[in-house]
CSV table of C-alpha atoms in Angstrom, one decimal:
chain,number,residue,atom,x,y,z
A,1,MET,CA,5.0,-58.3,-55.7
A,2,GLU,CA,8.4,-59.3,-56.0
A,3,THR,CA,9.5,-56.5,-53.5
A,4,ILE,CA,6.9,-57.5,-51.1
A,5,ILE,CA,8.5,-61.1,-51.2
A,6,SER,CA,11.8,-59.7,-50.5
A,7,TYR,CA,10.5,-57.5,-47.6
A,8,ILE,CA,8.8,-60.4,-46.0
A,9,ASP,CA,12.2,-62.8,-46.7
A,10,ASN,CA,14.1,-60.1,-44.9
A,11,LEU,CA,11.9,-59.8,-41.9
A,12,PHE,CA,12.0,-63.3,-41.2
A,13,ARG,CA,15.3,-64.1,-42.4
A,14,SER,CA,16.6,-64.0,-38.5
A,15,TYR,CA,14.0,-66.9,-37.2
A,16,PRO,CA,14.5,-70.2,-36.8
A,17,ASN,CA,12.2,-72.3,-40.1
A,18,THR,CA,9.3,-73.8,-37.3
A,19,PRO,CA,5.7,-74.2,-38.3
A,20,GLU,CA,4.5,-71.2,-36.2
A,21,VAL,CA,7.3,-69.1,-38.1
A,22,ARG,CA,6.4,-70.5,-41.2
A,23,LYS,CA,2.5,-69.7,-40.5
A,24,ALA,CA,3.1,-66.1,-39.6
A,25,ARG,CA,5.1,-65.6,-42.7
A,26,GLU,CA,2.1,-67.0,-44.9
A,27,GLU,CA,-0.4,-65.2,-42.8
A,28,LEU,CA,1.5,-61.8,-43.4
A,29,PHE,CA,2.3,-62.5,-46.8
A,30,CYS,CA,-1.6,-62.9,-47.7
A,31,ILE,CA,-2.6,-60.0,-46.1
A,32,MET,CA,-0.1,-57.9,-47.7
A,33,GLU,CA,-1.1,-59.3,-51.4
A,34,ASP,CA,-5.0,-58.6,-50.7
A,35,LYS,CA,-4.1,-55.3,-49.7
A,36,TYR,CA,-1.5,-54.5,-52.7
A,37,HIS,CA,-4.6,-56.0,-55.2
A,38,GLU,CA,-7.0,-53.7,-53.5
A,39,LEU,CA,-4.5,-50.6,-54.2
A,40,LYS,CA,-4.4,-51.7,-57.7
A,41,ALA,CA,-7.7,-51.9,-58.5
A,42,GLU,CA,-8.3,-48.2,-57.2
A,43,GLY,CA,-6.0,-47.3,-59.9
A,44,LYS,CA,-2.4,-47.0,-58.0
A,45,SER,CA,0.8,-47.4,-59.9
A,46,GLU,CA,2.6,-50.9,-58.8
A,47,ASN,CA,5.2,-48.5,-57.0
A,48,GLU,CA,2.6,-46.8,-55.1
A,49,ALA,CA,0.6,-49.9,-54.3
A,50,ILE,CA,4.0,-51.2,-53.0
A,51,GLY,CA,4.6,-48.3,-50.7
A,52,ILE,CA,1.7,-47.6,-49.3
A,53,VAL,CA,1.5,-51.5,-48.3
A,54,ILE,CA,5.1,-51.9,-46.7
A,55,SER,CA,4.3,-48.3,-45.1
A,56,GLU,CA,1.1,-49.5,-43.6
A,57,PHE,CA,2.3,-52.5,-42.1
A,58,GLY,CA,5.2,-50.5,-40.2
A,59,SER,CA,8.6,-51.5,-39.6
A,60,MET,CA,10.1,-54.9,-39.0
A,61,ASP,CA,10.4,-54.6,-35.6
A,62,GLU,CA,6.8,-53.7,-35.3
A,63,ILE,CA,5.7,-56.3,-37.5
A,64,ALA,CA,7.5,-58.9,-35.4
A,65,PHE,CA,6.4,-57.3,-32.1
A,66,GLU,CA,3.0,-58.0,-33.5
A,67,LEU,CA,3.3,-61.8,-34.4
A,68,GLY,CA,4.7,-62.1,-31.2
A,69,LEU,CA,8.4,-63.2,-32.6
A,70,ASN,CA,10.5,-61.4,-30.4
A,71,GLU,CA,10.2,-63.4,-27.7
A,72,LYS,CA,11.3,-66.6,-30.4
A,73,LYS,CA,14.2,-64.2,-31.4
A,74,GLU,CA,15.6,-63.7,-28.2
A,75,THR,CA,15.2,-67.3,-26.6
A,76,SER,CA,16.7,-70.7,-27.3
A,77,PHE,CA,13.3,-72.9,-26.6
A,78,SER,CA,12.1,-74.9,-29.0
A,79,SER,CA,8.7,-74.2,-30.8
A,80,GLU,CA,7.1,-76.8,-28.7
A,81,GLU,CA,8.2,-75.1,-25.2
A,82,LEU,CA,7.0,-72.2,-26.7
A,83,SER,CA,3.7,-72.9,-27.4
A,84,ALA,CA,3.1,-74.7,-24.2
A,85,ASP,CA,3.9,-71.6,-22.4
A,86,ARG,CA,2.1,-68.9,-24.7
A,87,LYS,CA,-1.1,-69.6,-27.0
A,88,THR,CA,-1.8,-68.2,-30.4
A,89,VAL,CA,-5.2,-66.8,-30.6
A,90,THR,CA,-7.2,-66.8,-33.8
A,91,LEU,CA,-9.8,-64.3,-34.8
A,92,ASP,CA,-12.5,-66.9,-33.7
A,93,ASP,CA,-11.1,-67.1,-30.4
A,94,ALA,CA,-10.8,-63.8,-29.8
A,95,ALA,CA,-14.5,-63.2,-30.4
A,96,GLY,CA,-15.5,-65.9,-28.2
A,97,PHE,CA,-13.3,-64.2,-25.5
A,98,LEU,CA,-15.1,-60.9,-25.9
A,99,LYS,CA,-18.1,-62.4,-26.0
A,100,ALA,CA,-17.7,-64.0,-22.7
A,101,GLN,CA,-16.1,-61.1,-20.9
A,102,GLU,CA,-19.2,-59.0,-22.0
A,103,LEU,CA,-21.4,-61.2,-20.5
A,104,PHE,CA,-19.2,-61.7,-17.5
A,105,GLY,CA,-19.4,-58.0,-17.0
A,106,MET,CA,-23.2,-58.3,-17.2
A,107,LYS,CA,-23.4,-60.7,-14.4
A,108,ILE,CA,-21.0,-58.6,-12.1
A,109,ALA,CA,-22.6,-55.7,-12.8
A,110,THR,CA,-25.9,-57.4,-11.9
A,111,GLY,CA,-24.7,-58.5,-8.8
A,112,VAL,CA,-23.2,-55.2,-7.7
A,113,ALA,CA,-26.3,-53.7,-8.7
A,114,LEU,CA,-28.4,-55.8,-6.7
A,115,CYS,CA,-26.2,-55.2,-3.6
A,116,ILE,CA,-26.7,-51.5,-3.8
A,117,LEU,CA,-30.8,-52.0,-4.5
A,118,SER,CA,-31.2,-54.5,-1.5
A,119,PRO,CA,-32.0,-51.8,0.8
A,120,THR,CA,-34.6,-50.5,-1.6
A,121,ALA,CA,-37.0,-53.5,-0.5
A,122,ALA,CA,-37.5,-52.2,3.0
A,123,VAL,CA,-38.1,-48.8,1.7
A,124,VAL,CA,-40.6,-50.0,-0.7
A,125,LEU,CA,-42.4,-52.1,1.8
A,126,ASP,CA,-42.3,-49.0,4.3
A,127,THR,CA,-44.0,-46.8,1.9
A,128,LEU,CA,-46.5,-49.2,1.5
A,129,ALA,CA,-47.2,-49.7,5.1
A,130,TYR,CA,-47.4,-46.3,5.4
A,131,ALA,CA,-50.4,-46.2,2.7
A,132,GLY,CA,-52.2,-48.9,4.7
A,133,LEU,CA,-51.7,-51.4,2.0
A,134,LEU,CA,-49.7,-53.9,4.3
A,135,PRO,CA,-49.4,-54.6,8.0
A,136,GLN,CA,-46.2,-52.7,9.2
A,137,SER,CA,-44.9,-56.0,10.9
A,138,ILE,CA,-44.9,-57.6,7.4
A,139,ALA,CA,-43.3,-55.0,6.0
A,140,GLU,CA,-40.4,-55.0,8.3
A,141,SER,CA,-40.0,-58.7,8.5
A,142,PHE,CA,-40.2,-59.0,4.4
A,143,GLY,CA,-37.8,-55.7,4.1
A,144,ALA,CA,-34.8,-57.5,5.8
A,145,THR,CA,-35.8,-60.8,4.2
A,146,LEU,CA,-35.5,-59.4,0.8
A,147,LEU,CA,-32.5,-57.5,1.7
A,148,PHE,CA,-30.5,-60.6,2.7
A,149,PHE,CA,-31.8,-62.8,-0.1
A,150,MET,CA,-30.8,-59.9,-2.8
A,151,VAL,CA,-27.3,-59.7,-1.0
A,152,ALA,CA,-27.3,-63.8,-1.0
A,153,ALA,CA,-28.1,-64.0,-5.0
A,154,ALA,CA,-25.3,-61.3,-5.6
A,155,VAL,CA,-22.6,-63.3,-3.7
A,156,GLY,CA,-23.8,-66.2,-6.1
A,157,ILE,CA,-23.4,-64.5,-9.1
A,158,PHE,CA,-19.8,-63.3,-8.1
A,159,ILE,CA,-18.8,-67.1,-7.3
A,160,ILE,CA,-20.6,-68.8,-10.1
A,161,SER,CA,-19.3,-66.1,-12.7
A,162,GLY,CA,-15.6,-66.2,-10.9
A,163,VAL,CA,-15.7,-69.9,-11.3
A,164,SER,CA,-16.4,-69.9,-15.1
A,165,ASN,CA,-14.2,-67.0,-16.3
A,166,GLN,CA,-11.0,-69.0,-14.7
A,167,LYS,CA,-10.9,-70.6,-18.0
A,168,TYR,CA,-9.8,-67.5,-19.1
A,169,SER,CA,-6.8,-67.2,-17.1
A,170,ALA,CA,-4.1,-67.6,-19.5
A,171,TYR,CA,-5.6,-64.4,-21.1
A,172,HIS,CA,-5.6,-62.4,-18.1
A,173,ASN,CA,-2.1,-63.6,-17.4
A,174,GLY,CA,-0.6,-62.3,-20.9
A,175,MET,CA,0.0,-65.8,-21.9
A,176,ILE,CA,-1.6,-65.2,-25.2
A,177,SER,CA,-0.5,-63.5,-28.3
A,178,LEU,CA,-3.0,-63.0,-31.6
A,179,ASP,CA,-2.1,-63.5,-34.9
A,180,PHE,CA,-1.9,-60.9,-37.2
A,181,ASP,CA,-5.2,-60.9,-38.8
A,182,ALA,CA,-7.0,-61.3,-35.7
A,183,LYS,CA,-4.7,-58.7,-34.0
A,184,ARG,CA,-5.4,-56.2,-37.0
A,185,LYS,CA,-9.3,-56.7,-36.7
A,186,ILE,CA,-9.1,-56.6,-32.8
A,187,THR,CA,-7.4,-53.6,-32.9
A,188,GLU,CA,-10.3,-52.3,-35.5
A,189,GLN,CA,-12.9,-53.3,-33.3
A,190,SER,CA,-10.9,-51.5,-30.0
A,191,ASP,CA,-10.9,-48.2,-31.9
A,192,ALA,CA,-14.4,-48.3,-32.8
A,193,TYR,CA,-15.4,-49.0,-29.4
A,194,ASN,CA,-13.3,-46.4,-27.8
A,195,PRO,CA,-16.0,-43.9,-28.2
A,196,VAL,CA,-18.4,-45.7,-27.4
A,197,PHE,CA,-16.8,-46.2,-24.1
A,198,GLY,CA,-16.6,-42.7,-23.2
A,199,ILE,CA,-20.3,-42.1,-23.9
A,200,VAL,CA,-21.2,-45.0,-21.4
A,201,ILE,CA,-18.5,-43.7,-18.4
A,202,ALA,CA,-20.0,-40.5,-18.8
A,203,SER,CA,-23.5,-41.8,-19.1
A,204,GLY,CA,-22.8,-43.2,-15.7
A,205,VAL,CA,-21.2,-40.3,-14.2
A,206,ILE,CA,-24.4,-38.7,-15.0
A,207,CYS,CA,-26.5,-41.1,-13.5
A,208,CYS,CA,-24.7,-40.6,-10.2
A,209,ILE,CA,-24.9,-36.9,-10.3
A,210,PHE,CA,-28.5,-36.8,-10.7
A,211,SER,CA,-29.1,-39.5,-8.0
A,212,VAL,CA,-29.2,-36.4,-5.5
A,213,ILE,CA,-31.5,-34.2,-7.7
A,214,PRO,CA,-34.9,-36.2,-6.9
A,215,ALA,CA,-34.2,-35.6,-3.0
A,216,ILE,CA,-33.6,-32.2,-3.6
A,217,PHE,CA,-36.4,-31.7,-5.3
A,218,LEU,CA,-38.5,-33.8,-3.3
A,219,GLU,CA,-37.5,-32.2,-0.2
A,220,ALA,CA,-37.9,-28.4,-1.9
A,221,PHE,CA,-41.6,-29.1,-2.6
A,222,PHE,CA,-43.0,-31.7,0.0
A,223,GLY,CA,-40.2,-31.2,2.9
A,224,GLU,CA,-42.7,-29.1,5.1
A,225,THR,CA,-45.4,-31.6,4.9
A,226,GLY,CA,-43.7,-34.5,7.1
A,227,VAL,CA,-44.6,-37.3,4.9
A,228,PRO,CA,-42.4,-40.3,5.1
A,229,TRP,CA,-42.9,-41.4,1.8
A,230,VAL,CA,-41.1,-38.5,0.5
A,231,GLU,CA,-37.9,-39.4,2.3
A,232,ASN,CA,-38.7,-43.0,1.1
A,233,LEU,CA,-38.9,-41.9,-2.5
A,234,SER,CA,-35.9,-39.8,-2.2
A,235,GLY,CA,-33.8,-42.2,-0.6
A,236,LEU,CA,-35.2,-44.9,-3.6
A,237,CYS,CA,-34.2,-42.7,-6.5
A,238,LEU,CA,-30.7,-42.4,-5.0
A,239,PHE,CA,-30.0,-45.9,-4.8
A,240,VAL,CA,-31.6,-46.7,-8.7
A,241,PHE,CA,-29.8,-43.9,-10.0
A,242,VAL,CA,-26.4,-44.9,-8.6
A,243,ALA,CA,-27.0,-48.7,-9.3
A,244,ALA,CA,-27.5,-47.7,-12.9
A,245,GLY,CA,-24.2,-45.6,-12.9
A,246,VAL,CA,-22.2,-48.3,-11.6
A,247,PHE,CA,-23.8,-51.1,-13.8
A,248,LEU,CA,-22.5,-48.9,-16.4
A,249,PHE,CA,-19.3,-48.4,-15.5
A,250,ILE,CA,-18.8,-52.2,-14.8
A,251,THR,CA,-19.9,-53.3,-18.2
A,252,ALA,CA,-18.1,-50.8,-20.3
A,253,GLY,CA,-15.0,-51.2,-18.1
A,254,ILE,CA,-14.8,-55.3,-18.3
A,255,LYS,CA,-15.4,-55.0,-22.2
A,256,LYS,CA,-12.6,-52.1,-22.3
A,257,GLY,CA,-10.5,-54.4,-20.6
A,258,ALA,CA,-11.0,-57.2,-22.4
A,259,TYR,CA,-9.7,-55.5,-25.7
A,260,GLU,CA,-6.5,-54.4,-23.9
A,261,THR,CA,-6.0,-57.8,-22.5
A,262,LEU,CA,-6.2,-59.1,-26.3
A,263,LEU,CA,-4.0,-56.5,-27.8
A,264,GLY,CA,-1.5,-56.8,-24.8
A,265,LYS,CA,-2.2,-53.5,-23.5
A,266,SER,CA,-3.0,-54.2,-19.9
A,267,LYS,CA,-0.1,-55.7,-17.9
A,268,PRO,CA,-0.5,-59.3,-16.3
A,269,HIS,CA,-1.5,-58.9,-12.5
A,270,LYS,CA,1.3,-60.0,-10.6
A,271,THR,CA,0.6,-60.0,-6.7
A,272,SER,CA,3.8,-58.9,-4.6
A,273,ALA,CA,4.4,-60.2,-0.6
A,274,ALA,CA,3.2,-56.4,0.2
A,275,GLN,CA,0.1,-56.9,-1.9
A,276,SER,CA,-0.8,-60.3,-0.6
A,277,LYS,CA,-0.5,-59.0,3.1
A,278,ARG,CA,-2.6,-55.7,2.4
A,279,ASP,CA,-5.4,-58.0,0.8
A,280,LYS,CA,-5.6,-60.6,3.4
A,281,ILE,CA,-5.7,-57.4,6.0
A,282,ILE,CA,-8.5,-56.0,4.0
A,283,ARG,CA,-10.3,-59.2,3.9
A,284,ILE,CA,-9.9,-59.7,7.7
A,285,ILE,CA,-11.1,-56.1,8.1
A,286,ALA,CA,-14.4,-56.7,5.8
A,287,SER,CA,-15.6,-60.1,7.1
A,288,ILE,CA,-16.0,-57.9,10.7
A,289,TYR,CA,-17.2,-54.5,9.1
A,290,TRP,CA,-19.8,-55.4,6.9
A,291,PRO,CA,-21.5,-58.2,9.7
A,292,VAL,CA,-21.5,-55.2,12.3
A,293,VAL,CA,-22.9,-52.5,9.7
A,294,THR,CA,-25.6,-55.1,9.1
A,295,ILE,CA,-26.5,-55.7,12.7
A,296,ILE,CA,-26.5,-51.8,13.4
A,297,TYR,CA,-28.8,-51.3,10.4
A,298,LEU,CA,-31.3,-54.0,11.6
A,299,LEU,CA,-31.3,-52.8,15.1
A,300,ILE,CA,-31.8,-49.4,14.0
A,301,SER,CA,-34.4,-50.2,11.8
A,302,PHE,CA,-36.5,-52.9,13.8
A,303,LEU,CA,-35.8,-51.4,17.3
A,304,LEU,CA,-36.2,-47.6,16.6
A,305,ASN,CA,-38.9,-48.6,13.3
A,306,ARG,CA,-37.0,-46.0,11.1
A,307,TRP,CA,-37.2,-47.7,7.9
A,308,ASN,CA,-37.4,-44.5,6.2
A,309,ILE,CA,-33.9,-43.0,7.1
A,310,SER,CA,-32.0,-46.2,8.3
A,311,TRP,CA,-30.8,-47.1,4.7
A,312,ILE,CA,-28.4,-44.0,5.0
A,313,ILE,CA,-26.4,-46.5,7.0
A,314,TRP,CA,-25.2,-48.4,3.3
A,315,PRO,CA,-23.7,-45.5,1.5
A,316,VAL,CA,-22.1,-44.2,4.4
A,317,ALA,CA,-20.4,-47.5,5.3
A,318,GLY,CA,-19.6,-48.0,1.6
A,319,ILE,CA,-17.9,-44.7,1.8
A,320,LEU,CA,-16.0,-45.2,4.9
A,321,PHE,CA,-15.0,-48.6,3.9
A,322,GLY,CA,-13.6,-47.4,0.6
A,323,GLY,CA,-11.6,-45.0,2.9
A,324,ILE,CA,-10.3,-47.7,5.2
A,325,SER,CA,-9.0,-49.8,2.0
A,326,ALA,CA,-7.2,-46.7,0.6
A,327,VAL,CA,-5.4,-46.0,3.8
A,328,ILE,CA,-4.5,-49.8,4.0
A,329,SER,CA,-3.4,-49.7,0.4
A,330,THR,CA,-1.3,-46.7,1.1
A,331,ILE,CA,0.7,-48.5,4.2
A,332,PHE,CA,1.4,-51.3,2.0
A,333,GLU,CA,2.3,-49.3,-1.1
A,334,GLU,CA,5.5,-50.3,-2.6
């Protein structure tokens, strides 16, 4: 144990004797002591146990970085000034942040799925009208109403979720550091989640690929019949599969991002002048683009009574807007 104590003393020799540094030293000693006794209980000799403990926790520079002490060494700020700018996060704090971000991801994914699925109400009602279960006028009016209702609900979810998530701005701006024990356990959890993340993303990709398969089969077996419900059903399947895939992408991505934020792997978001100008232009275009798309959709659907195919406007409009955004981003790329 004397070797471990000397090792820790050397690690903290160049740091000021502040409460934060003393706390970090005690935490590191407790963790290394527990590991030492665990190895001794497994039958390791004292030299073997000490060697494994020191090699497992890495070099002094690595440990100092994990403890967030490098910044303290390189600056002459007081501990009060440092703590005011940077928050030390415990394991309970980190667990609370992960749970909040997982819920945030579910909300955002639900909102996006509602936007994608919003045209499906008109498709379903049009199919019911064709089957004689609803008057055509009711199907058309309720289809448009439900579309706007679902989009409005999605926007409400985005706004409420975004506002409530502002309390974690310090996390996303890189103004936090995990204590040593929390960082070790969060790293283990992150490593365990990596295979799950890969499976979820792969499932989302499969959903997007499969979205066109129902349309292919329905067209192959029922295309010659000219029955409108065939086109309606193929369009409905496309939206459902894409919505499921996007839901998986968002939930998995936000959870993965939460782990990277805690472990300092994601860079804090810094908005440059070019980025601000780019975002402003995209917002202006979007404020005009999507109302125009909505008007075109309603005109085609109501005036031409083509609810069975008018839904195609939305995926085409989405792809086109993505291309417009990409061009603008390229122009203002630094």
